[in-house]
Amino acid sequence: MNLLAVHVPWGLALGIKTLIVLIVVPTGALLLGYVFLLKMMSHMQSRLGPMEAGPHGSLQLVADGLKFLQKEDVILAEADRPVFKLAPAVVVLSTFLIFAVIPVGPGPGGVVANLDVGVFYALAVSSLSVIGVLMAGWASANKYALLGALRAAAQLIAYELPLLLAVVGVVLQAGTMNLQSIVLAQQNGAIFGWDFLGNPYILTQFIGFALFMVAAQAELTQTPFDMPVAESELVAGYMVEYTGFRFLFFFIGEFGTATAFAALAATLFLGGYALPWFHGSAATLLGPFVLIAKMMLVAFFIFWVRFTYPRLREDQLQSLAWKVLIPLALLNIVLTGVFKVIV
Amino acid sequence: MTPFQLSRWSAQLATTTALSHYYQSYIAVAVFGIAACVLVATLLGVGRMLRPDVARGEKYIAYESGSDPIGSWGQSNVRYYIYALLFVIFDVEGVFIFPWAVNLGSNSNGVGLGVFGLVEMLVFVAILALGLVYAWRKGVLRWA
């Protein structure tokens, strides 16, 4: 809030930021859902997709949301009711908490919680969602749901590690886990003395970036890693017994987390809200838009892969994580450490 | 309590007790968590006012593609408990490796772990990698 040089009390600033993020998370989910799930997938498959609600079908998901609001809330007779009701809230909570540390501008005003353990915190709260998924799968009293939840747990166990270890390279280079400092380190950095672009870590941490993207794809249960929700065999996995808005919360959780992971990848590897050679108040104002542009670019890759590759089998999925990604991640850490100390 | 009221309250708390920046950050995280729960509760509350509620026995049976379910939970072969054990080992490695990664290079005071820290971590990573290779050779990583 140092943007306009007006002193805003900390509590008020926090209240405003909380309201902004309350709007940003569902909007981000709608944006990604519309642009990629409805339109990009349709056009890649030579069809138009929804066209009726709003210009070019742009209000389709808003209409869907209003429809879901009017749907009956069915809870099975055999379901574990409290757990069943709590599960979507856990997933949404996990999504919200990630956004607390993603910076959209410089200084303490540009981020909600400027935590020193930023990246670590983001990865920790993002894996809370698997608890919600397990709760949903168990409480549904449905065999499809239980299988889906167990598969989700297996997958998240396998891909949590490459995600964690891929980020270590960035932390090594920046010397900090604070996301604001990581952005600044990229803006003001240099690659072997060459500082024209700064040092966006995608260049020096390319292995880390590739690992992060593959692992994020799996954490988001996007195809080719969509065994937990595989429509053709498990209907919708852990979501199968959910109706109305409770179902929609899983949707918001999925696409909101996709937004968060894309923003996180943009912050860690593409320089975040900052552009090289661009400082001052104009840069501060443009920050959020720069971040959104980079976030959409990363999200485009996530969904491009989703619409292109067939689903991996459970054993292929596990061996990819343990026999390829984790050894590569360890190698990346060793190489980055050696370069950090020797060069 | 709305997020706005909560922020007012926490602002008062911050001014009266002069909370450090550190605690402010974590209060922000707590406010976020509460805001998420309020959002879920609000939308479900609005839904409760709008949605119909027509009780019919068949609705409350689990969906299994049309046939009546036999039993509720069923058994599933959890094949990945060894993966889970490996996960715990490597996750603990993650906990150790992050502080190391922050402190390896020299900071603004010129203090860093340097070559000594690097060699120490190389030994640690090598031992863990050896464990992974052992599990691999033993056929633990085969999904069977």
Coordinates of C-alpha atoms in Angstrom, one line a residue:
Chain A
M1 CA 0.0 0.0 0.0
N2 CA 3.0 2.3 -0.4
L3 CA 1.9 2.8 -4.0
L4 CA 0.1 6.1 -3.6
A5 CA 2.3 7.2 -0.7
V6 CA -0.8 7.3 1.5
H7 CA -0.5 5.5 4.9
V8 CA -3.2 2.9 5.0
P9 CA -3.5 1.1 8.4
W10 CA -2.3 -2.4 8.2
G11 CA -5.6 -4.0 9.2
L12 CA -7.5 -2.1 6.6
A13 CA -5.0 -3.0 4.0
L14 CA -5.3 -6.7 5.0
G15 CA -9.1 -6.4 4.8
I16 CA -8.9 -4.9 1.3
K17 CA -6.4 -7.6 0.1
T18 CA -8.6 -10.3 1.6
L19 CA -11.6 -9.0 -0.3
I20 CA -9.6 -8.8 -3.5
V21 CA -8.4 -12.4 -3.2
L22 CA -11.9 -13.5 -2.3
I23 CA -12.8 -12.2 -5.8
V24 CA -9.6 -13.2 -7.5
V25 CA -9.8 -17.0 -6.7
P26 CA -13.3 -17.7 -8.2
T27 CA -12.6 -15.2 -11.0
G28 CA -9.3 -17.0 -11.8
A29 CA -11.1 -20.3 -11.8
L30 CA -13.7 -18.9 -14.2
L31 CA -11.1 -17.4 -16.4
L32 CA -9.0 -20.6 -16.7
G33 CA -12.2 -22.7 -17.0
Y34 CA -13.6 -20.5 -19.8
V35 CA -10.4 -19.7 -21.8
F36 CA -8.8 -23.1 -21.6
L37 CA -11.3 -25.8 -20.7
L38 CA -14.2 -24.5 -22.7
K39 CA -12.7 -22.6 -25.6
M40 CA -9.1 -23.8 -26.2
M41 CA -10.1 -27.5 -25.9
S42 CA -13.0 -27.0 -28.2
H43 CA -11.0 -25.1 -30.8
M44 CA -8.2 -27.7 -30.6
Q45 CA -10.8 -30.3 -31.4
S46 CA -12.3 -28.3 -34.3
R47 CA -15.5 -27.4 -32.6
L48 CA -17.0 -24.2 -31.2
G49 CA -17.8 -25.1 -27.6
P50 CA -20.5 -23.2 -25.8
M51 CA -21.6 -20.1 -27.8
E52 CA -25.0 -19.1 -26.3
A53 CA -24.5 -17.4 -23.0
G54 CA -22.8 -14.1 -23.5
P55 CA -20.5 -13.1 -26.4
H56 CA -18.7 -16.2 -27.6
G57 CA -20.1 -18.1 -24.7
S58 CA -18.1 -16.1 -22.2
L59 CA -20.8 -16.2 -19.5
Q60 CA -21.3 -19.9 -19.7
L61 CA -19.6 -20.7 -16.4
V62 CA -21.4 -17.9 -14.6
A63 CA -24.7 -19.4 -15.8
D64 CA -23.4 -22.8 -14.7
G65 CA -22.6 -21.4 -11.3
L66 CA -26.1 -19.9 -10.9
K67 CA -27.5 -23.3 -12.0
F68 CA -25.4 -25.1 -9.4
L69 CA -26.7 -22.7 -6.7
Q70 CA -30.2 -24.0 -7.3
K71 CA -29.4 -27.7 -7.3
E72 CA -30.5 -29.9 -4.5
D73 CA -27.9 -30.9 -2.0
V74 CA -28.0 -34.7 -1.9
I75 CA -26.1 -36.5 0.9
L76 CA -26.2 -40.2 0.7
A77 CA -27.9 -42.2 3.5
E78 CA -24.7 -44.1 4.3
A79 CA -22.3 -41.1 3.9
D80 CA -20.2 -39.9 6.8
R81 CA -22.1 -36.5 7.0
P82 CA -19.8 -34.2 8.9
V83 CA -16.7 -35.3 6.9
F84 CA -18.7 -35.2 3.7
K85 CA -19.7 -31.6 4.4
L86 CA -16.3 -30.5 5.5
A87 CA -14.3 -31.9 2.6
P88 CA -15.0 -29.2 -0.1
A89 CA -14.1 -26.5 2.5
V90 CA -10.7 -28.1 3.1
V91 CA -10.0 -28.0 -0.7
V92 CA -11.0 -24.4 -1.0
L93 CA -9.1 -23.4 2.1
S94 CA -5.9 -25.0 0.6
T95 CA -6.4 -23.0 -2.6
F96 CA -6.9 -19.7 -0.8
L97 CA -3.9 -20.1 1.5
I98 CA -1.5 -20.4 -1.5
F99 CA -2.6 -16.9 -2.7
A100 CA -1.5 -15.3 0.5
V101 CA 2.2 -15.4 -0.4
I102 CA 2.2 -14.7 -4.2
P103 CA 3.5 -11.2 -4.7
V104 CA 1.9 -8.9 -7.3
G105 CA 4.0 -5.8 -6.7
P106 CA 7.1 -4.7 -4.9
G107 CA 7.3 -3.9 -1.2
P108 CA 5.0 -5.1 1.7
G109 CA 2.0 -3.7 -0.2
G110 CA 2.4 -6.1 -3.1
V111 CA 1.7 -9.3 -1.1
V112 CA -0.7 -10.3 1.6
A113 CA 1.7 -12.2 3.9
N114 CA 5.4 -11.5 3.2
L115 CA 6.6 -14.7 4.8
D116 CA 10.3 -15.6 4.9
V117 CA 9.4 -19.2 4.2
G118 CA 7.2 -18.2 1.2
V119 CA 7.9 -21.0 -1.2
F120 CA 7.9 -23.6 1.5
Y121 CA 4.6 -22.4 2.9
A122 CA 3.0 -22.4 -0.6
L123 CA 4.0 -26.0 -1.2
A124 CA 2.9 -27.0 2.3
V125 CA -0.6 -25.5 2.1
S126 CA -1.1 -26.7 -1.5
S127 CA -0.7 -30.3 -0.3
L128 CA -3.5 -29.8 2.3
S129 CA -5.9 -30.4 -0.5
V130 CA -5.1 -34.1 -0.6
I131 CA -6.6 -34.3 2.9
G132 CA -9.8 -32.8 1.6
V133 CA -9.8 -35.3 -1.3
L134 CA -9.3 -38.3 1.0
M135 CA -12.1 -37.0 3.2
A136 CA -14.4 -36.6 0.3
G137 CA -13.6 -40.1 -1.1
W138 CA -14.0 -41.8 2.3
A139 CA -17.1 -40.0 3.4
S140 CA -19.0 -40.6 0.1
A141 CA -19.5 -44.3 1.0
N142 CA -19.0 -45.0 -2.7
K143 CA -16.5 -47.4 -4.2
Y144 CA -15.6 -45.2 -7.1
A145 CA -15.1 -42.3 -4.8
L146 CA -12.9 -44.3 -2.4
L147 CA -10.7 -45.7 -5.3
G148 CA -10.4 -42.2 -6.7
A149 CA -9.3 -40.7 -3.4
L150 CA -6.7 -43.5 -2.8
R151 CA -5.3 -43.0 -6.3
A152 CA -5.1 -39.2 -5.6
A153 CA -3.2 -39.9 -2.4
A154 CA -0.8 -42.2 -4.2
Q155 CA -0.2 -39.7 -7.0
L156 CA 0.3 -36.8 -4.6
I157 CA 2.7 -38.8 -2.5
A158 CA 4.8 -39.5 -5.7
Y159 CA 4.8 -36.0 -7.2
E160 CA 5.1 -33.9 -4.0
L161 CA 8.8 -34.8 -3.9
P162 CA 9.8 -33.7 -7.4
L163 CA 7.8 -30.5 -6.8
L164 CA 9.6 -29.8 -3.6
L165 CA 13.1 -30.8 -4.9
A166 CA 12.6 -28.7 -8.1
V167 CA 12.1 -25.6 -6.1
V168 CA 15.3 -26.2 -4.1
G169 CA 17.4 -25.1 -7.1
V170 CA 15.6 -21.7 -7.2
V171 CA 16.1 -21.3 -3.4
L172 CA 19.8 -22.2 -3.8
Q173 CA 20.2 -19.5 -6.5
A174 CA 18.3 -16.8 -4.8
G175 CA 19.6 -17.6 -1.3
T176 CA 16.1 -17.1 0.1
M177 CA 12.6 -18.6 0.3
N178 CA 10.9 -15.3 0.4
L179 CA 9.0 -14.9 -2.9
Q180 CA 9.5 -11.1 -3.0
S181 CA 13.2 -11.6 -2.7
I182 CA 13.2 -14.3 -5.3
V183 CA 11.5 -11.9 -7.8
L184 CA 14.0 -9.2 -7.0
A185 CA 16.9 -11.6 -7.3
Q186 CA 15.7 -12.5 -10.8
Q187 CA 15.1 -8.8 -11.8
N188 CA 18.5 -7.7 -10.6
G189 CA 20.5 -10.8 -11.2
A190 CA 23.0 -11.7 -13.9
I191 CA 23.8 -14.9 -15.7
F192 CA 27.6 -15.2 -15.6
G193 CA 28.0 -11.5 -15.6
W194 CA 25.5 -10.9 -18.4
D195 CA 22.6 -8.9 -17.0
F196 CA 20.6 -7.7 -20.0
L197 CA 17.6 -9.8 -19.0
G198 CA 18.3 -10.0 -15.3
N199 CA 18.2 -13.7 -14.4
P200 CA 14.8 -15.3 -14.9
Y201 CA 15.5 -18.7 -13.4
I202 CA 13.9 -20.6 -16.3
L203 CA 17.3 -20.0 -18.1
T204 CA 19.6 -21.3 -15.4
Q205 CA 17.1 -23.6 -13.7
F206 CA 15.6 -25.1 -16.9
I207 CA 15.7 -28.7 -15.4
G208 CA 14.0 -27.3 -12.3
F209 CA 11.3 -25.6 -14.4
A210 CA 10.6 -28.7 -16.4
L211 CA 10.4 -30.8 -13.2
F212 CA 8.1 -28.3 -11.6
M213 CA 5.7 -28.2 -14.5
V214 CA 5.5 -32.0 -14.7
A215 CA 5.0 -32.3 -11.0
A216 CA 2.4 -29.5 -10.9
Q217 CA 0.5 -31.2 -13.7
A218 CA 0.3 -34.3 -11.5
E219 CA -0.6 -32.3 -8.3
L220 CA -3.4 -30.6 -10.2
T221 CA -4.6 -34.1 -11.5
Q222 CA -4.6 -32.8 -15.0
T223 CA -4.4 -35.3 -17.9
P224 CA -2.0 -37.2 -18.4
F225 CA -2.0 -37.6 -14.6
D226 CA -5.8 -37.8 -14.2
M227 CA -6.1 -41.3 -12.8
P228 CA -7.9 -40.1 -9.6
V229 CA -10.7 -38.5 -11.6
A230 CA -10.6 -40.6 -14.7
E231 CA -14.1 -40.1 -16.2
S232 CA -14.1 -43.2 -18.3
E233 CA -13.5 -45.6 -15.4
L234 CA -14.2 -43.8 -12.1
V235 CA -16.9 -41.4 -13.3
A236 CA -15.4 -38.5 -11.4
G237 CA -13.5 -40.2 -8.7
Y238 CA -13.8 -38.6 -5.3
M239 CA -16.4 -36.1 -6.6
V240 CA -18.9 -38.6 -7.8
E241 CA -21.4 -38.2 -5.0
Y242 CA -21.2 -34.4 -4.7
T243 CA -24.0 -32.2 -6.0
G244 CA -24.7 -28.5 -6.4
F245 CA -22.4 -26.0 -4.9
R246 CA -20.4 -28.6 -2.9
F247 CA -19.4 -30.1 -6.3
L248 CA -18.6 -26.6 -7.6
F249 CA -16.2 -26.0 -4.7
F250 CA -14.1 -28.9 -6.0
F251 CA -14.2 -27.2 -9.4
I252 CA -13.1 -23.9 -7.9
G253 CA -10.5 -25.7 -5.9
E254 CA -9.1 -27.4 -9.0
F255 CA -9.0 -24.4 -11.3
G256 CA -8.1 -22.0 -8.5
T257 CA -5.2 -24.2 -7.6
A258 CA -4.2 -24.3 -11.3
T259 CA -4.2 -20.5 -11.2
A260 CA -2.1 -20.5 -8.0
F261 CA 0.4 -23.0 -9.4
A262 CA 0.7 -21.1 -12.7
A263 CA 1.3 -17.9 -10.8
L264 CA 3.8 -19.7 -8.5
A265 CA 5.7 -21.0 -11.6
A266 CA 5.7 -17.6 -13.1
T267 CA 7.0 -16.1 -9.9
L268 CA 9.7 -18.7 -9.4
F269 CA 11.0 -19.1 -12.9
L270 CA 9.7 -16.3 -15.2
G271 CA 10.5 -13.3 -13.0
G272 CA 7.0 -12.8 -11.4
Y273 CA 5.5 -9.3 -11.6
A274 CA 8.8 -7.7 -12.5
L275 CA 10.2 -7.0 -16.0
P276 CA 13.9 -6.4 -16.6
W277 CA 14.9 -2.7 -16.9
F278 CA 11.5 -1.6 -15.7
H279 CA 11.3 0.2 -12.3
G280 CA 9.3 3.0 -10.7
S281 CA 5.6 3.5 -10.1
A282 CA 4.5 2.6 -13.6
A283 CA 6.2 -0.8 -13.0
T284 CA 4.3 -1.1 -9.7
L285 CA 1.0 -0.4 -11.4
L286 CA 1.7 -2.8 -14.2
G287 CA 2.9 -5.6 -11.8
P288 CA -0.4 -7.5 -11.4
F289 CA -1.0 -7.4 -15.2
V290 CA 2.6 -8.6 -16.0
L291 CA 2.0 -11.5 -13.5
I292 CA -1.4 -12.3 -15.0
A293 CA 0.2 -12.4 -18.5
K294 CA 2.9 -14.8 -17.3
M295 CA 0.4 -16.8 -15.4
M296 CA -1.8 -17.3 -18.4
L297 CA 1.3 -18.3 -20.5
V298 CA 2.1 -21.1 -17.9
A299 CA -1.5 -22.1 -17.7
F300 CA -1.6 -22.4 -21.5
F301 CA 1.2 -24.9 -21.3
I302 CA -0.5 -26.9 -18.5
F303 CA -3.8 -27.1 -20.5
W304 CA -2.0 -27.7 -23.9
V305 CA -0.4 -30.8 -22.3
R306 CA -3.8 -31.8 -20.8
F307 CA -5.6 -31.8 -24.2
T308 CA -2.7 -33.5 -26.0
Y309 CA -1.6 -36.5 -24.1
P310 CA -3.4 -39.7 -23.2
R311 CA -3.7 -40.8 -19.6
L312 CA -0.7 -42.6 -17.9
R313 CA -1.3 -46.0 -16.2
E314 CA -0.8 -46.1 -12.4
D315 CA 2.5 -48.0 -12.6
Q316 CA 3.8 -45.8 -15.4
L317 CA 2.9 -42.8 -13.2
Q318 CA 4.8 -44.1 -10.2
S319 CA 7.9 -45.1 -12.1
L320 CA 8.0 -41.8 -13.9
A321 CA 8.1 -40.0 -10.5
W322 CA 10.5 -42.3 -8.7
K323 CA 12.9 -43.4 -11.5
V324 CA 13.1 -40.3 -13.6
L325 CA 11.9 -37.1 -11.8
I326 CA 13.4 -37.6 -8.3
P327 CA 16.9 -38.7 -9.6
L328 CA 16.9 -35.7 -12.0
A329 CA 15.8 -33.4 -9.2
L330 CA 18.7 -34.6 -6.9
L331 CA 21.1 -34.1 -9.8
N332 CA 19.8 -30.6 -10.4
I333 CA 20.3 -29.8 -6.7
V334 CA 23.9 -31.1 -6.7
L335 CA 24.8 -29.2 -9.9
T336 CA 23.2 -26.0 -8.7
G337 CA 25.0 -26.3 -5.4
V338 CA 28.4 -26.8 -7.1
F339 CA 27.8 -23.8 -9.4
K340 CA 26.7 -21.7 -6.5
V341 CA 29.8 -22.4 -4.4
I342 CA 32.5 -22.8 -7.1
V343 CA 31.5 -20.2 -9.7
Chain B
M1 CA -17.8 -12.1 11.7
T2 CA -17.0 -10.7 8.3
P3 CA -13.5 -10.5 7.0
F4 CA -13.8 -6.7 7.2
Q5 CA -14.8 -6.7 10.9
L6 CA -12.0 -9.2 11.5
S7 CA -9.4 -7.0 9.9
R8 CA -10.6 -4.0 12.0
W9 CA -10.2 -6.1 15.1
S10 CA -6.8 -7.3 14.1
A11 CA -5.8 -3.8 13.3
Q12 CA -6.7 -2.7 16.8
L13 CA -4.8 -5.6 18.2
A14 CA -1.8 -4.7 16.1
T15 CA -1.7 -1.1 17.2
T16 CA -2.3 -1.8 20.9
T17 CA 0.3 -4.6 21.2
A18 CA 2.7 -3.3 18.6
L19 CA 2.9 -6.7 16.8
S20 CA 6.0 -7.3 14.8
H21 CA 5.9 -7.7 11.0
Y22 CA 6.5 -11.5 11.6
Y23 CA 3.2 -11.9 13.5
Q24 CA 1.3 -9.6 11.1
S25 CA 2.2 -12.0 8.2
Y26 CA 0.8 -15.0 10.1
I27 CA -2.3 -13.1 11.2
A28 CA -2.8 -12.4 7.5
V29 CA -2.6 -16.1 6.8
A30 CA -5.2 -16.8 9.6
V31 CA -7.5 -14.1 8.2
F32 CA -7.2 -15.8 4.8
G33 CA -8.2 -19.2 6.2
I34 CA -11.2 -17.7 8.0
A35 CA -12.2 -15.8 4.8
A36 CA -12.1 -19.0 2.8
C37 CA -14.4 -20.7 5.3
V38 CA -16.8 -17.7 5.4
L39 CA -17.0 -17.8 1.6
V40 CA -17.9 -21.5 1.6
A41 CA -20.4 -21.0 4.4
T42 CA -22.0 -18.0 2.6
L43 CA -22.4 -19.6 -0.7
L44 CA -23.8 -22.8 0.8
G45 CA -26.2 -20.6 2.9
V46 CA -27.4 -18.8 -0.2
G47 CA -27.8 -22.2 -1.9
R48 CA -29.9 -23.4 1.0
M49 CA -32.4 -20.6 0.4
L50 CA -32.6 -21.2 -3.3
R51 CA -32.5 -25.0 -3.7
P52 CA -35.3 -27.4 -3.6
D53 CA -35.4 -30.3 -1.1
V54 CA -37.5 -33.2 -2.3
A55 CA -36.7 -36.3 -0.3
R56 CA -36.9 -39.6 -2.3
G57 CA -35.4 -42.8 -1.1
E58 CA -33.6 -43.8 -4.3
K59 CA -31.6 -40.5 -4.3
Y60 CA -29.7 -41.5 -1.2
I61 CA -28.2 -44.7 -2.7
A62 CA -24.6 -44.6 -3.9
Y63 CA -24.2 -44.2 -7.7
E64 CA -22.7 -47.3 -9.3
S65 CA -23.6 -47.0 -12.9
G66 CA -27.2 -48.1 -12.3
S67 CA -27.0 -51.3 -10.3
D68 CA -27.7 -51.4 -6.6
P69 CA -24.5 -51.2 -4.6
I70 CA -23.5 -54.2 -2.5
G71 CA -21.8 -52.9 0.6
S72 CA -20.6 -49.3 1.0
W73 CA -16.9 -49.1 1.1
G74 CA -15.5 -52.3 -0.3
Q75 CA -11.8 -53.2 -0.1
S76 CA -9.0 -51.8 -2.0
N77 CA -5.5 -53.1 -2.2
V78 CA -3.3 -50.3 -1.0
R79 CA -0.1 -51.2 -2.9
Y80 CA 1.8 -48.1 -2.2
Y81 CA 2.7 -48.3 1.5
I82 CA 6.4 -48.8 0.5
Y83 CA 6.2 -45.7 -1.7
A84 CA 4.7 -44.0 1.4
L85 CA 7.7 -45.1 3.5
L86 CA 10.1 -43.8 0.8
F87 CA 8.1 -40.6 0.6
V88 CA 8.6 -40.0 4.3
I89 CA 12.4 -40.4 4.0
F90 CA 12.6 -38.0 1.1
D91 CA 10.2 -35.5 2.6
V92 CA 12.4 -35.3 5.7
E93 CA 15.3 -34.7 3.3
G94 CA 13.3 -31.8 1.9
V95 CA 12.9 -30.3 5.4
F96 CA 16.7 -30.5 5.9
I97 CA 17.7 -29.3 2.4
F98 CA 15.7 -26.1 2.4
P99 CA 17.6 -24.3 5.2
W100 CA 20.8 -25.6 3.7
A101 CA 19.8 -24.1 0.3
V102 CA 19.1 -20.7 1.9
N103 CA 22.5 -20.6 3.7
L104 CA 24.8 -22.2 1.1
G105 CA 25.8 -19.0 -0.8
S106 CA 27.3 -16.0 1.0
N107 CA 24.7 -13.5 2.3
S108 CA 25.0 -9.8 2.5
N109 CA 27.5 -10.2 5.4
G110 CA 29.7 -12.5 3.3
V111 CA 28.8 -15.5 5.5
G112 CA 27.8 -18.8 3.9
L113 CA 28.3 -22.5 4.3
G114 CA 30.7 -22.6 1.4
V115 CA 32.6 -25.7 0.2
F116 CA 32.3 -27.4 3.6
G117 CA 28.5 -27.2 3.5
L118 CA 28.4 -28.3 -0.1
V119 CA 30.4 -31.4 0.6
E120 CA 28.3 -32.3 3.7
M121 CA 25.1 -32.1 1.7
L122 CA 26.6 -34.0 -1.3
V123 CA 27.3 -36.9 1.2
F124 CA 23.8 -36.6 2.6
V125 CA 22.2 -36.6 -0.9
A126 CA 24.5 -39.5 -2.0
I127 CA 23.4 -41.7 0.9
L128 CA 19.7 -41.0 0.1
A129 CA 20.3 -41.6 -3.6
L130 CA 22.0 -44.9 -2.6
G131 CA 18.8 -45.8 -0.6
L132 CA 16.7 -45.1 -3.7
V133 CA 19.0 -47.2 -5.9
Y134 CA 18.8 -50.0 -3.3
A135 CA 14.9 -49.9 -3.3
W136 CA 15.0 -49.9 -7.1
R137 CA 17.3 -52.9 -7.3
K138 CA 15.2 -54.8 -4.7
G139 CA 12.2 -54.3 -7.0
V140 CA 10.3 -52.2 -4.6
L141 CA 9.5 -49.6 -7.2
R142 CA 7.7 -52.1 -9.4
W143 CA 3.9 -51.8 -9.2
A144 CA 2.9 -55.4 -8.6

